[in-house]
Short mmCIF file of C-alpha atoms (C1' of nucleotides) in Angstrom, two decimals:
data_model
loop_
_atom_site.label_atom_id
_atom_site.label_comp_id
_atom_site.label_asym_id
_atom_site.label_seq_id
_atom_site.Cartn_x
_atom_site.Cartn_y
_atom_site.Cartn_z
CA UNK A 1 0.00 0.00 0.00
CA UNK A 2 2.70 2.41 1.25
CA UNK A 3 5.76 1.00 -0.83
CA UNK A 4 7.47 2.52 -3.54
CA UNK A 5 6.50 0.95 -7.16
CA UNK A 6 9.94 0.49 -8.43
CA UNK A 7 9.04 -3.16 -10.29
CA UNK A 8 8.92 -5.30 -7.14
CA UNK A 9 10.36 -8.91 -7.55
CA UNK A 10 8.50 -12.13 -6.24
CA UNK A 11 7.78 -12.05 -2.84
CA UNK A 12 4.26 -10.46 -0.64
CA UNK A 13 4.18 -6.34 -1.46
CA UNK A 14 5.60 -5.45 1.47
CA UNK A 15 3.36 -2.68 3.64
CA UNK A 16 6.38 -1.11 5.10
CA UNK A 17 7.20 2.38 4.22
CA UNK A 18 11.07 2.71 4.93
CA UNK A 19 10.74 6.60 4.68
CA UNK A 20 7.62 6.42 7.40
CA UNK A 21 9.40 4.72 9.73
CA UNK A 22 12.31 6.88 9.39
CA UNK A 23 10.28 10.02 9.58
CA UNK A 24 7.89 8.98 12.56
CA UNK A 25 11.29 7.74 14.74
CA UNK A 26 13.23 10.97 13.59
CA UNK A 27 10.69 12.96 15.25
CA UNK A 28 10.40 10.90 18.24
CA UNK A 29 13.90 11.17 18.76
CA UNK A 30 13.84 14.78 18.68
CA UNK A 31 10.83 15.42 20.96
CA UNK A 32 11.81 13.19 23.41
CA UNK A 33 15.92 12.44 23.01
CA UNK A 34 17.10 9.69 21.43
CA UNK A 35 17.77 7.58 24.89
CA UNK A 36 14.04 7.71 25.52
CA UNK A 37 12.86 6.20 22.58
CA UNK A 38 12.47 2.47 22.61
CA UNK A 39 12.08 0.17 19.23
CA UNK A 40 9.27 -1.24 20.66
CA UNK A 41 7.61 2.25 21.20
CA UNK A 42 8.87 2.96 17.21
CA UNK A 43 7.14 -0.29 15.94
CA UNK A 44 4.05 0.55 18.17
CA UNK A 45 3.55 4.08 17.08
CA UNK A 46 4.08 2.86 13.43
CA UNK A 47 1.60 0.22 13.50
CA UNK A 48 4.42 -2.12 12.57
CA UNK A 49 5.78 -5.63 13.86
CA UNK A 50 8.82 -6.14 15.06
CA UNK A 51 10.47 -8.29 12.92
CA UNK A 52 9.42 -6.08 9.79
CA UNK A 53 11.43 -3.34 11.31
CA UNK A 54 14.52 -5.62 11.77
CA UNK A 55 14.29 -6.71 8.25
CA UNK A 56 14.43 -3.34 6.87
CA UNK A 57 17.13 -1.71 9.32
CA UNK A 58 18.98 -4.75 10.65
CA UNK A 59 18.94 -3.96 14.26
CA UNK A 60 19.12 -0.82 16.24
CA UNK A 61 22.38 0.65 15.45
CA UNK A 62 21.15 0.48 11.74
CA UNK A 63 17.45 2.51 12.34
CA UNK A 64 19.33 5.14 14.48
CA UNK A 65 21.69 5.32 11.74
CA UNK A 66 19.00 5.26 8.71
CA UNK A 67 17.56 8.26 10.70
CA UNK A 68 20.54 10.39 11.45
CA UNK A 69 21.45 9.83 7.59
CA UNK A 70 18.23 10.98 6.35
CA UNK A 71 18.31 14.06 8.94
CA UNK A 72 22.03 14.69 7.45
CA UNK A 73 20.43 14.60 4.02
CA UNK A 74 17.39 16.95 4.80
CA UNK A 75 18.87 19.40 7.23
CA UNK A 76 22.56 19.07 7.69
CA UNK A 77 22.45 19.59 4.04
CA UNK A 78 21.13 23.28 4.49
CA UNK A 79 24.43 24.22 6.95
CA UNK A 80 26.73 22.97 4.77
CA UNK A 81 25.44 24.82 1.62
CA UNK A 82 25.53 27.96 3.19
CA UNK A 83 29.10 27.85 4.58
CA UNK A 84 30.36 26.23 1.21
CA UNK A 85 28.27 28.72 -1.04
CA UNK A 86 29.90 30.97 -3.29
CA UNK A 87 28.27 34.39 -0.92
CA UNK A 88 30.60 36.91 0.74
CA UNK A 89 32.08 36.09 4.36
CA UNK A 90 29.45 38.78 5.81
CA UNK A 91 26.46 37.11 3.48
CA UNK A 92 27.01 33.76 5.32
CA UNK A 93 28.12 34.55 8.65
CA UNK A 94 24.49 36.85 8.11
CA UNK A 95 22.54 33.07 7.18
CA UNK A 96 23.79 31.15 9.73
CA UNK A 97 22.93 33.31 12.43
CA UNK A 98 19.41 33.51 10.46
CA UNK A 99 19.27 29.95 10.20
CA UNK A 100 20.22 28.69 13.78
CA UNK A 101 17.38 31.06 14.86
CA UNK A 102 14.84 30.60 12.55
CA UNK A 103 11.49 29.45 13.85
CA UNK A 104 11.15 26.57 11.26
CA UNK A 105 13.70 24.66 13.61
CA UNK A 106 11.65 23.72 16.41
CA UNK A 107 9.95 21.39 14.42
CA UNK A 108 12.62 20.01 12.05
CA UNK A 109 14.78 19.99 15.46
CA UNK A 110 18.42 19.69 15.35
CA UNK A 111 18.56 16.31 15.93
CA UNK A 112 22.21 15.97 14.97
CA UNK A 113 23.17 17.88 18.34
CA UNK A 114 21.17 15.67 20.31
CA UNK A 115 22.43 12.81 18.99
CA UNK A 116 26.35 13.96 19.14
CA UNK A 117 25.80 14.63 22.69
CA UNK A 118 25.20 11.37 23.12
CA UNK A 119 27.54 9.22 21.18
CA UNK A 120 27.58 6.68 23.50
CA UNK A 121 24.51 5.17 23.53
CA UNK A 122 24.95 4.38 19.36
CA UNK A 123 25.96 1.00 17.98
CA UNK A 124 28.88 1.18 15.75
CA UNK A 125 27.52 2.60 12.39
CA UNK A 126 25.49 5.37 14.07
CA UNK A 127 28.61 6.80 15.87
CA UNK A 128 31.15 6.27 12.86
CA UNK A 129 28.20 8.40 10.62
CA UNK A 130 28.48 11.08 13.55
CA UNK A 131 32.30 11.24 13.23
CA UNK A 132 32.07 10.79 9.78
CA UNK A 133 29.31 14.34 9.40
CA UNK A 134 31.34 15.85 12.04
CA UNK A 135 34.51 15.51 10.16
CA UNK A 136 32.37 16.52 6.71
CA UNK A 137 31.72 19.82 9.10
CA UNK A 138 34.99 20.65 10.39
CA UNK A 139 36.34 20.61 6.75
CA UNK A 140 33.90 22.79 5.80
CA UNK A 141 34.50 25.30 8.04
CA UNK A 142 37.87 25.00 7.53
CA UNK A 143 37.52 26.20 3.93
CA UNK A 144 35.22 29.39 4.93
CA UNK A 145 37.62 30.09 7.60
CA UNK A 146 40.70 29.86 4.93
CA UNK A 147 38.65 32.31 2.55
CA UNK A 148 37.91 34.35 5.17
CA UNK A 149 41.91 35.35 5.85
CA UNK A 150 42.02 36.25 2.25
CA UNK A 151 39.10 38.85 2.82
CA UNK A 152 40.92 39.78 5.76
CA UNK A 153 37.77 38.64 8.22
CA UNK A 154 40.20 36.41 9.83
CA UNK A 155 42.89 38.71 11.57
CA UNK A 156 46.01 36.87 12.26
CA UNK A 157 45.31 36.68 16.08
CA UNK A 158 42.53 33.72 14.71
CA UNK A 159 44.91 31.13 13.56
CA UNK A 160 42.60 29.03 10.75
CA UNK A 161 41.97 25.65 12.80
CA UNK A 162 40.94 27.74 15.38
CA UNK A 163 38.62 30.00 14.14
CA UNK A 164 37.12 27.04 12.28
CA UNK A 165 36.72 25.11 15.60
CA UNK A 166 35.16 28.11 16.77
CA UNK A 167 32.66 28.52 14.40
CA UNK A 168 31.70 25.29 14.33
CA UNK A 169 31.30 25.15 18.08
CA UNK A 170 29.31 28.65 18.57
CA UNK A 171 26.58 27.25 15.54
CA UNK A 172 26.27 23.61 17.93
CA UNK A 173 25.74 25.68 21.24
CA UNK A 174 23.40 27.68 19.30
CA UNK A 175 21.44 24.75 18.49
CA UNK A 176 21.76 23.28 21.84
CA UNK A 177 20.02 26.06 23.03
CA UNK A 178 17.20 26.11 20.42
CA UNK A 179 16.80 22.47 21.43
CA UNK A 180 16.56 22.88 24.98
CA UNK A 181 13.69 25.52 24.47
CA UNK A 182 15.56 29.11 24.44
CA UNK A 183 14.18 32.13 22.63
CA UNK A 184 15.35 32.64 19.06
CA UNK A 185 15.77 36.03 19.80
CA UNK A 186 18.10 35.37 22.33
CA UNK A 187 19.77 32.67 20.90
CA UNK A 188 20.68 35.30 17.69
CA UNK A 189 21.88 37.85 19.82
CA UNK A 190 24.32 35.42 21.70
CA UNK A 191 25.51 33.84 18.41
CA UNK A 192 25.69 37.54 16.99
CA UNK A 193 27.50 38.55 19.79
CA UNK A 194 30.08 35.48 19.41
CA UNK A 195 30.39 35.65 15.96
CA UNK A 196 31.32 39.02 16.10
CA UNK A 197 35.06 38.24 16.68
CA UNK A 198 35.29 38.28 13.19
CA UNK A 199 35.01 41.92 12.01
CA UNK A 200 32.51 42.31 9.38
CA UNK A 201 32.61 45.04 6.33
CA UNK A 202 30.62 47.40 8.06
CA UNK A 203 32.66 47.63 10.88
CA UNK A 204 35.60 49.51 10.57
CA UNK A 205 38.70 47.23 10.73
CA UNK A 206 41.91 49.43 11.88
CA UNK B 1 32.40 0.36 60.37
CA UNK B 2 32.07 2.85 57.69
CA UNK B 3 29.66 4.75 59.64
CA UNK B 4 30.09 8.24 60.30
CA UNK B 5 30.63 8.41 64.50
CA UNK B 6 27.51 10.73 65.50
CA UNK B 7 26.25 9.53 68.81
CA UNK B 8 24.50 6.10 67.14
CA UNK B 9 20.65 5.73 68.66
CA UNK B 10 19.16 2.08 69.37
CA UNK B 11 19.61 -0.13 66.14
CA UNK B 12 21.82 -2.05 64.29
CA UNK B 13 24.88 0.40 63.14
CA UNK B 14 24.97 0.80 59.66
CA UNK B 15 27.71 -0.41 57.32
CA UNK B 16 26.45 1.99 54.56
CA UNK B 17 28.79 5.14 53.90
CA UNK B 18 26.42 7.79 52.12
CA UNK B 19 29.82 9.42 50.76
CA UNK B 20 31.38 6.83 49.38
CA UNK B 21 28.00 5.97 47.52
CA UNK B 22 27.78 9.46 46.26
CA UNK B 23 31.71 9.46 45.18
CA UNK B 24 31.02 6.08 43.28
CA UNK B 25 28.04 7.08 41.79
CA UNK B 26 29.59 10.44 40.57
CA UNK B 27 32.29 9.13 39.34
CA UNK B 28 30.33 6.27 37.16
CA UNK B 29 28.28 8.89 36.44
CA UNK B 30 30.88 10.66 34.80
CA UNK B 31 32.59 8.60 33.51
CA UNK B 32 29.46 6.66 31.53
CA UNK B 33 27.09 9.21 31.51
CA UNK B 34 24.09 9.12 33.59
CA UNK B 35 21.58 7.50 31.80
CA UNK B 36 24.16 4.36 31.06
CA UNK B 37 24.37 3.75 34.87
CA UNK B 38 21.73 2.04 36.55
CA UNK B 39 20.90 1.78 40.39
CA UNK B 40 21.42 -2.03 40.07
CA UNK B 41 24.75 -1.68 39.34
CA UNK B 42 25.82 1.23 41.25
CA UNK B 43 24.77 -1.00 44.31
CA UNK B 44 27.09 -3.87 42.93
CA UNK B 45 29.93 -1.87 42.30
CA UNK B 46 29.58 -0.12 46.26
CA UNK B 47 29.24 -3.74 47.16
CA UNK B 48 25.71 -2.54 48.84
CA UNK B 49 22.23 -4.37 49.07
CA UNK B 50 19.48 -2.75 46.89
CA UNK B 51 17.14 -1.99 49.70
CA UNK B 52 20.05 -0.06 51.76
CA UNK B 53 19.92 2.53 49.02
CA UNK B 54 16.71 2.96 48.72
CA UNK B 55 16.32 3.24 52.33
CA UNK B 56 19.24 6.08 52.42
CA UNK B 57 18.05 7.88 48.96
CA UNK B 58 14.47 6.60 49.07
CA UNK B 59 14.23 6.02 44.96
CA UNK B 60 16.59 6.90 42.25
CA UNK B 61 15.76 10.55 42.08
CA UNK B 62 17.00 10.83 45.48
CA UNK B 63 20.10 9.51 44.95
CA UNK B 64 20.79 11.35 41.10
CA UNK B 65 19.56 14.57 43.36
CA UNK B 66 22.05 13.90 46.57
CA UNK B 67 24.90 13.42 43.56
CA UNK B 68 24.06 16.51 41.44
CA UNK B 69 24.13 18.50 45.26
CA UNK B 70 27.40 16.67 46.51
CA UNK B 71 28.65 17.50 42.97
CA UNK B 72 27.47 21.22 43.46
CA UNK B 73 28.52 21.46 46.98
CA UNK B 74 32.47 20.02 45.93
CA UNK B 75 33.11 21.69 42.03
CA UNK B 76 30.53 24.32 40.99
CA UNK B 77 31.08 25.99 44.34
CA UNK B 78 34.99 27.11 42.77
CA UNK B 79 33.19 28.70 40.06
CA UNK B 80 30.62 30.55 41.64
CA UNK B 81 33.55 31.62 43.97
CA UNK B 82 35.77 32.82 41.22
CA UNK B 83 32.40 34.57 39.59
CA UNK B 84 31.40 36.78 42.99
CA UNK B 85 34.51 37.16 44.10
CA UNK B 86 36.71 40.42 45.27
CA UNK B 87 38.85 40.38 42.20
CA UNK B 88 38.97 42.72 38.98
CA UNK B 89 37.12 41.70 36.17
CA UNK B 90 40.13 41.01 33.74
CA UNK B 91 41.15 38.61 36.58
CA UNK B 92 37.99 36.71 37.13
CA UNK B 93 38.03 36.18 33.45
CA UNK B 94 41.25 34.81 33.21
CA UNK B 95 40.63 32.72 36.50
CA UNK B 96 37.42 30.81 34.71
CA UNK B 97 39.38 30.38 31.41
CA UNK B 98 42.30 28.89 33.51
CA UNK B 99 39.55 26.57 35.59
CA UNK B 100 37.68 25.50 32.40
CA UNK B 101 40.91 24.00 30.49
CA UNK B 102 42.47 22.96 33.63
CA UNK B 103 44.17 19.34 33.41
CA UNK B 104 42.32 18.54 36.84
CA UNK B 105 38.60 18.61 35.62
CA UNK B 106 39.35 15.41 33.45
CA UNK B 107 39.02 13.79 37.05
CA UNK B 108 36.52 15.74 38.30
CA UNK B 109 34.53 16.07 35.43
CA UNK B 110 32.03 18.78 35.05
CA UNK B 111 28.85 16.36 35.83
CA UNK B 112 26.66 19.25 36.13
CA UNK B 113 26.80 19.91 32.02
CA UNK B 114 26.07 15.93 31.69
CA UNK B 115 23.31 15.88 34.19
CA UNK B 116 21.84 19.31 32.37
CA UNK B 117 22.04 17.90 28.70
CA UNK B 118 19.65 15.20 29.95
CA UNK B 119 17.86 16.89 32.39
CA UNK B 120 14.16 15.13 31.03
CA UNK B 121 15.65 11.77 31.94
CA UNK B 122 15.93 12.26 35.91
CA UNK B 123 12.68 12.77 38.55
CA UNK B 124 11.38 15.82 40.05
CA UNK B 125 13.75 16.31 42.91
CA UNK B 126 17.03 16.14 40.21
CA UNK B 127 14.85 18.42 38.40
CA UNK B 128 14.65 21.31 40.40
CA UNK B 129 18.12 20.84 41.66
CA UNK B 130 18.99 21.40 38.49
CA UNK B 131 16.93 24.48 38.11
CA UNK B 132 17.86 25.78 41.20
CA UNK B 133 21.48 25.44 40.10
CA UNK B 134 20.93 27.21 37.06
CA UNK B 135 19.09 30.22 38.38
CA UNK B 136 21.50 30.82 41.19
CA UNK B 137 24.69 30.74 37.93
CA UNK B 138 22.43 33.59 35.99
CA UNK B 139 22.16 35.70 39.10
CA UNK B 140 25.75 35.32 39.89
CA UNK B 141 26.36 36.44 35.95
CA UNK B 142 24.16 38.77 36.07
CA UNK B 143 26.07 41.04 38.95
CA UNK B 144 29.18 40.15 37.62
CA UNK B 145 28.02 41.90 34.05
CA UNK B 146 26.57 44.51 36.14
CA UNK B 147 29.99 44.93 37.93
CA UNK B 148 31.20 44.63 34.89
CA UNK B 149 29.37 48.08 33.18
CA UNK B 150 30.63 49.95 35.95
CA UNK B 151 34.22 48.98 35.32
CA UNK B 152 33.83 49.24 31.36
CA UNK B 153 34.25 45.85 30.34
CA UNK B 154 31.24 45.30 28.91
CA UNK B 155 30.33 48.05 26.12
CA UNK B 156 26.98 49.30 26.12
CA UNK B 157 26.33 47.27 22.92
CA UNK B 158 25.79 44.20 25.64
CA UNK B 159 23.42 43.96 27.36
CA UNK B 160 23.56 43.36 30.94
CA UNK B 161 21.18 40.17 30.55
CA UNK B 162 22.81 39.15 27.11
CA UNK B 163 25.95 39.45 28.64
CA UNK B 164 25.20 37.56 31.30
CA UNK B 165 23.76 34.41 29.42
CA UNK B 166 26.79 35.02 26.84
CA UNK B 167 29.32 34.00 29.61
CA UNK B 168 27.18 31.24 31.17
CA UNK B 169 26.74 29.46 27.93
CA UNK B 170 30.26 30.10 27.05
CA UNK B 171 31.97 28.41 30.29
CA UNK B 172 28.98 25.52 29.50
CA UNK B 173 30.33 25.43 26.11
CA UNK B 174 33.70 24.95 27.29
CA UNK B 175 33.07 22.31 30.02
CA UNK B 176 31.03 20.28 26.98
CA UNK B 177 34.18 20.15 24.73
CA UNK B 178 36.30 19.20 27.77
CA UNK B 179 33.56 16.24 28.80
CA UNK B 180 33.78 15.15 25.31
CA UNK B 181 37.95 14.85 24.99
CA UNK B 182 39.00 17.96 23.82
CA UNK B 183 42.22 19.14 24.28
CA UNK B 184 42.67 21.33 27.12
CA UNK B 185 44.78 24.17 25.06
CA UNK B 186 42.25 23.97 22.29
CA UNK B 187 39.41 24.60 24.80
CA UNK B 188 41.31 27.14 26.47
CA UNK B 189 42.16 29.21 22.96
CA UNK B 190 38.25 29.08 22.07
CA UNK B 191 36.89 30.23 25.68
CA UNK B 192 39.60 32.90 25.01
CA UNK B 193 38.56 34.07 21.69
CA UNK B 194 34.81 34.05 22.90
CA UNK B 195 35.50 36.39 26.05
CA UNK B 196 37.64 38.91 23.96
CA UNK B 197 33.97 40.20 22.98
CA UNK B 198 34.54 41.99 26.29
CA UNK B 199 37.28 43.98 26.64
CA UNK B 200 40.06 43.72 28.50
CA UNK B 201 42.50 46.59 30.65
CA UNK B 202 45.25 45.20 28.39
CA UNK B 203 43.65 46.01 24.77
CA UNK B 204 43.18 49.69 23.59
CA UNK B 205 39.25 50.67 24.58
CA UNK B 206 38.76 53.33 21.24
"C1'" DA C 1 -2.06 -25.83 -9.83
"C1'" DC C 2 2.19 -25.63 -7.50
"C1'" DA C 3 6.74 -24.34 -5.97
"C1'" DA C 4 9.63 -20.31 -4.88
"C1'" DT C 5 10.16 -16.19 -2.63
"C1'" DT C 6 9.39 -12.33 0.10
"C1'" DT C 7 6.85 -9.84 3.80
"C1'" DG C 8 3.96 -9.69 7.94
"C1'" DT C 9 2.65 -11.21 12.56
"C1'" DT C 10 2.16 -13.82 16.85
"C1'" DA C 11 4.44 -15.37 20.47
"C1'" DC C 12 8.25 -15.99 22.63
"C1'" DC C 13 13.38 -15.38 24.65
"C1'" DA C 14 17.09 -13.82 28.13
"C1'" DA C 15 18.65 -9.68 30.34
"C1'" DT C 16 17.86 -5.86 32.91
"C1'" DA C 17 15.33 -1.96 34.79
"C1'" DG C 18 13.36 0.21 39.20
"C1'" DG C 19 11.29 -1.27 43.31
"C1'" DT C 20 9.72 -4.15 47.54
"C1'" DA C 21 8.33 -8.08 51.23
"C1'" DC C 22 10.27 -10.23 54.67
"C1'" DG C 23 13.18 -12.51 57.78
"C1'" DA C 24 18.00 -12.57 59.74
"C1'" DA C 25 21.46 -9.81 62.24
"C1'" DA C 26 23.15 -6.55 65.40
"C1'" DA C 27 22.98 -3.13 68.47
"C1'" DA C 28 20.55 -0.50 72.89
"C1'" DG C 29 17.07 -0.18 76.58
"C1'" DT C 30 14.73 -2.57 80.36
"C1'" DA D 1 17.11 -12.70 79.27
"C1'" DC D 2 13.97 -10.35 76.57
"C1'" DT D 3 11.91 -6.79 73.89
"C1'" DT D 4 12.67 -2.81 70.75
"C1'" DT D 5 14.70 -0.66 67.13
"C1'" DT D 6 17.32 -0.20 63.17
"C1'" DT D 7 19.96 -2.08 59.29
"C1'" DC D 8 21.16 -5.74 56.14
"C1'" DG D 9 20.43 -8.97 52.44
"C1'" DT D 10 18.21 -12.72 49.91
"C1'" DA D 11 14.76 -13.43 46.93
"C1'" DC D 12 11.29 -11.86 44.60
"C1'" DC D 13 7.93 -8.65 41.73
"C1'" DT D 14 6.31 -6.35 37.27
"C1'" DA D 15 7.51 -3.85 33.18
"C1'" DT D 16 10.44 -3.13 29.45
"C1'" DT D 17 14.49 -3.72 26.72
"C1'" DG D 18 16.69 -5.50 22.19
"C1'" DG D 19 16.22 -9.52 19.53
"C1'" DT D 20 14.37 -14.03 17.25
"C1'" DA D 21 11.88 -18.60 15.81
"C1'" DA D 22 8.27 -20.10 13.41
"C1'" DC D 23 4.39 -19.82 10.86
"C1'" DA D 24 0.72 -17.38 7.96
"C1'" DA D 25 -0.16 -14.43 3.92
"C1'" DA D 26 0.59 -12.66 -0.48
"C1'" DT D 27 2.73 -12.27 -4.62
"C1'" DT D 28 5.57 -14.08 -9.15
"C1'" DG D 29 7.52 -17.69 -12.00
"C1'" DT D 30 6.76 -22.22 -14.05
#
DNA sequence: ACAATTTGTTACCAATAGGTACGAAAAAGT
DNA sequence: ACTTTTTCGTACCTATTGGTAACAAATTGT
């Protein structure tokens, strides 16, 4: 009923929408952090068995992992365009604050920082997907910070790894915040305020 | 035998020590996170009987709560010390950086951040510790920013309340990359480069 | 019609969670 | 010696966890 008509093979049409399940647990997690959420309260809010889930996602580690992909590809997505776009230093620095304290996030949630904070509770492929995003991130911000010396946003007193470890960091705590039910006004006026280490254009830069 | 001497009343004397549960149960706690360490086998690691601790804590909220106040009572007391204290506001800055990236809080640990980033996982007593804990770091911000306008440190482009939360979420910030592994210089360079938003007696104030 | 194949579902498993009933043990008061 | 009082500890409870065996249902290929 629910699956996708790409020519299926032999067996019983399976009833099991892979992007459901995914979508209903992604929330879940986010609402009520990911250590709360059972597989047996996933199946049950689905309306699915037990053994259909396993089929599809292996075990645990691979459903946590199916979800923090898909959030990666639907959200993370979003924070990495804007920091690898072709805009001006100011431009981005401008749509991240925007983004991190946009209203739209309380219901797409940052899952990701939920999820890194705690690694521990993931089965193998969940956590080597965090490091691996993380590591997509830090490279990322890496590059924007290396642009940004050219442009002379970056004074010398920012070494590169730093300030990219920096920007990285103040966008997560901004998050954190959101997801632990601050204001988005506040939370853009504390990431304004940290982000403006780096002098902008319209600030006069001795 | 482990008993603490006070004048004992009729019974049999207790072999319990309520310290050296609390130590063990920080410690695991901090090590493993809260929410990997159950009561079961915090009483098999203190070598205790089940009902002992819930006759001491009466249920696991009680004992999470008399850790996150032992923890309160032993670590965040330095930093609310170094935050109201006597000294000048350039040195109560560089005092928190110094605390934050110290070598010793890998032993320690800064269980307060854990116990925070999970606070929906622990019962209404942990709760409002928690809270309580919270409030009384904004207030203690708060008249240090104020302190802080007097003295010129904080520009009137920040807000006393902003300013306040900026520093709070800042030390938070740095006590979360220290719980997760981060390298104590690395930590200590980023805390840095976030508190330069104030400025210092040392830098030129145009 | 019948075998092959795939999915779904019921019912179960061992392990562990937080929590407790109850009797044995050890002290003090009389 | 005997009762009282307090603590200890074994053994148990129910609920839930992640995970699976086995069988029923539904489809395609022959």
């Amino acid at each position: 009923m629910t699956g996708d008509g790409t020519k299926r093979g032999r067996g019983r049409p399976k009833s099991l929408s892979r992007q459901e399940v995914i979508d209903l647990a992604m929330n879940a997690y986010w609402r009520e952090g990911p250590a709360e959420v059972s597989l047996n309260s996933i199946c049950q809010r689905a309306g699915v068995a037990k053994p259909s889930l396993y089929r599809e996602f292996g075990d645990e580690d691979g459903l946590t992992a199916a979800v923090l992909q898909a959030y990666a590809d639907a959200v993370l997505s979003q924070v990495l365009r804007i920091v690898t776009g072709p805009e001006s230093f100011d431009q981005k620095v401008e749509d991240l604050i925007r983004y991190a304290s946009e209203d739209a996030l309380s219901d797409n949630g940052c899952l990701y920082v939920k999820m890194q904070a705690a690694t521990h509770r993931f089965g193998e492929k969940t956590q080597a997907l965090i490091a691996a995003i993380d590591a997509g991130a830090e490279e990322a911000y890496a590059a924007l910070l290396t642009d940004a010396r050219r442009t002379g946003h970056a004074p010398e007193s920012i070494p590169t790894r730093l300030g990219a470890r920096y920007m990285m960091s103040q966008i997560t705590l901004a998050l954190v915040l959101r997801a632990a039910g601050e204001e988005p006004l506040l939370v853009r006026d504390l990431l304004t305020l940290a982000l403006s280490v780096f002098p902008s254009d319209k600030q006069d830069r001795h």
